[in-house]
Amino acid sequence: MLVRDAMSTLVLTIGPAHTLRQAARLMSARRVGAAVVHDPDTCGLGIITERDILDAIGSGQNPDTETASTHTTTDVVFASPAWTLEEAAEAMTHGGFRHLVLDGNGPVGIVSVRDIIRCWAPTRRPTAALTL
């Protein structure tokens, strides 16, 4: 199976001036764990993840004043939609990250560990309710 089979083509893109709270709200509303950060002044792309936001807030930073630009990873690993899921999983494991930005002529999609697991996991079957 290929990355194109698992990827999301609806990529949340934000600007570097978005606050962490704004980024978190947008990510939550779209139910995604990462956003591509596009800086038109540098023509650069980066990525901010839920973990980046959590780390910032956990260290006492203010989510209403801290901006995405200061928490963006700019050494993004780009993947091809033609990669196999095994290649994507290997890149994620080797790099210690959970999201890959898919490159064409700009970001064409994003794939997460969760997307890969969905493809690899067998179809869910109804199970008996758990009793605690």
Coordinates of C-alpha atoms in Angstrom, one line a residue:
M1 CA 0.0 0.0 0.0
L2 CA 1.2 3.5 -0.8
V3 CA 1.3 6.7 1.2
R4 CA -1.2 8.2 -1.3
D5 CA -3.7 5.6 0.0
A6 CA -3.4 6.8 3.6
M7 CA -2.7 10.5 3.3
S8 CA -5.0 13.4 4.0
T9 CA -5.1 15.9 1.2
L10 CA -6.9 18.5 3.3
V11 CA -3.8 20.1 4.9
L12 CA -4.3 22.7 7.6
T13 CA -2.0 25.6 6.8
I14 CA -1.4 28.5 9.2
G15 CA 0.8 31.5 9.3
P16 CA 3.8 32.1 11.5
A17 CA 2.0 34.8 13.5
H18 CA -0.8 32.5 14.6
T19 CA -0.7 32.2 18.4
L20 CA -0.5 28.7 19.9
R21 CA -4.1 29.0 21.1
Q22 CA -5.2 29.8 17.5
A23 CA -3.2 26.9 16.1
A24 CA -4.7 24.6 18.8
R25 CA -8.2 25.7 18.1
L26 CA -7.8 25.2 14.3
M27 CA -6.2 21.8 14.8
S28 CA -8.9 20.7 17.3
A29 CA -11.7 21.9 15.0
R30 CA -10.2 19.9 12.1
R31 CA -9.4 16.9 14.3
V32 CA -5.7 16.9 13.2
G33 CA -2.5 16.6 15.1
A34 CA -0.4 19.0 13.0
A35 CA -0.5 22.1 10.9
V36 CA 1.8 23.2 8.1
V37 CA 3.2 26.6 8.8
H38 CA 3.8 28.7 5.7
D39 CA 5.9 31.8 6.1
P40 CA 5.5 34.0 3.0
D41 CA 8.4 36.2 4.0
T42 CA 10.9 33.3 3.8
C43 CA 9.0 31.1 1.4
G44 CA 9.6 28.4 3.9
L45 CA 7.4 25.6 5.2
G46 CA 7.4 24.1 8.6
I47 CA 5.2 22.0 10.8
I48 CA 3.8 22.5 14.3
T49 CA 2.3 19.6 16.1
E50 CA 0.1 19.1 19.1
R51 CA 3.2 17.9 21.0
D52 CA 4.9 21.3 20.2
I53 CA 1.9 23.1 21.7
L54 CA 1.7 20.8 24.7
D55 CA 5.5 21.2 25.4
A56 CA 5.2 25.0 25.2
I57 CA 2.2 25.2 27.6
G58 CA 3.7 22.6 29.9
S59 CA 6.8 24.8 30.2
G60 CA 4.7 27.8 31.3
Q61 CA 4.6 29.7 28.0
N62 CA 1.5 31.7 27.3
P63 CA -0.5 30.3 24.4
D64 CA -2.1 33.7 23.7
T65 CA 1.3 35.4 23.1
E66 CA 3.5 32.6 21.9
T67 CA 3.4 32.3 18.1
A68 CA 3.7 29.3 15.8
S69 CA 6.9 30.7 14.3
T70 CA 8.8 30.1 17.6
H71 CA 7.6 26.5 17.9
T72 CA 7.7 25.4 14.2
T73 CA 10.0 22.6 13.1
T74 CA 11.6 23.9 9.9
D75 CA 13.7 20.9 9.0
V76 CA 10.6 19.1 7.7
V77 CA 11.0 15.7 6.2
F78 CA 9.1 15.6 2.9
A79 CA 7.8 12.3 1.5
S80 CA 6.3 11.3 -1.8
P81 CA 2.8 10.0 -2.2
A82 CA 4.4 7.1 -4.1
W83 CA 6.4 5.9 -1.1
T84 CA 5.2 2.7 0.5
L85 CA 3.7 2.8 3.9
E86 CA 6.7 0.9 5.1
E87 CA 9.1 3.6 3.8
A88 CA 7.0 6.3 5.6
A89 CA 6.9 4.3 8.8
E90 CA 10.7 3.8 8.6
A91 CA 11.3 7.5 8.1
M92 CA 9.1 8.4 11.0
T93 CA 10.7 5.8 13.3
H94 CA 14.2 6.8 12.3
G95 CA 13.5 10.6 12.7
G96 CA 11.4 10.3 15.8
F97 CA 8.4 12.1 14.5
R98 CA 4.7 11.3 13.8
H99 CA 3.9 13.3 10.7
L100 CA 5.3 13.5 7.1
V101 CA 4.5 16.4 4.7
L102 CA 3.9 15.1 1.2
D103 CA 5.6 17.0 -1.5
G104 CA 4.7 17.7 -5.0
N105 CA 5.1 21.4 -5.9
G106 CA 4.3 22.4 -2.4
P107 CA 2.5 20.4 0.3
V108 CA 0.0 18.1 -1.3
G109 CA -0.9 16.1 1.8
I110 CA 0.1 14.9 5.2
V111 CA 0.3 11.4 6.6
S112 CA 0.5 10.5 10.3
V113 CA 1.3 7.4 12.2
R114 CA -2.5 7.1 12.9
D115 CA -3.2 7.1 9.1
I116 CA -0.7 4.3 8.6
I117 CA -2.1 2.3 11.5
R118 CA -5.6 2.7 10.0
C119 CA -4.4 1.1 6.8
W120 CA -2.5 -1.7 8.5
A121 CA -5.1 -2.6 11.2
P122 CA -7.8 -5.1 10.3
T123 CA -11.3 -3.8 10.0
R124 CA -12.9 -3.2 13.3
R125 CA -15.3 -5.8 14.4
P126 CA -18.1 -5.3 16.9
T127 CA -17.0 -6.3 20.4
A128 CA -18.8 -6.9 23.6
A129 CA -18.9 -3.9 25.9
L130 CA -16.1 -3.7 28.4
T131 CA -17.0 -3.9 32.1
L132 CA -14.8 -2.0 34.5

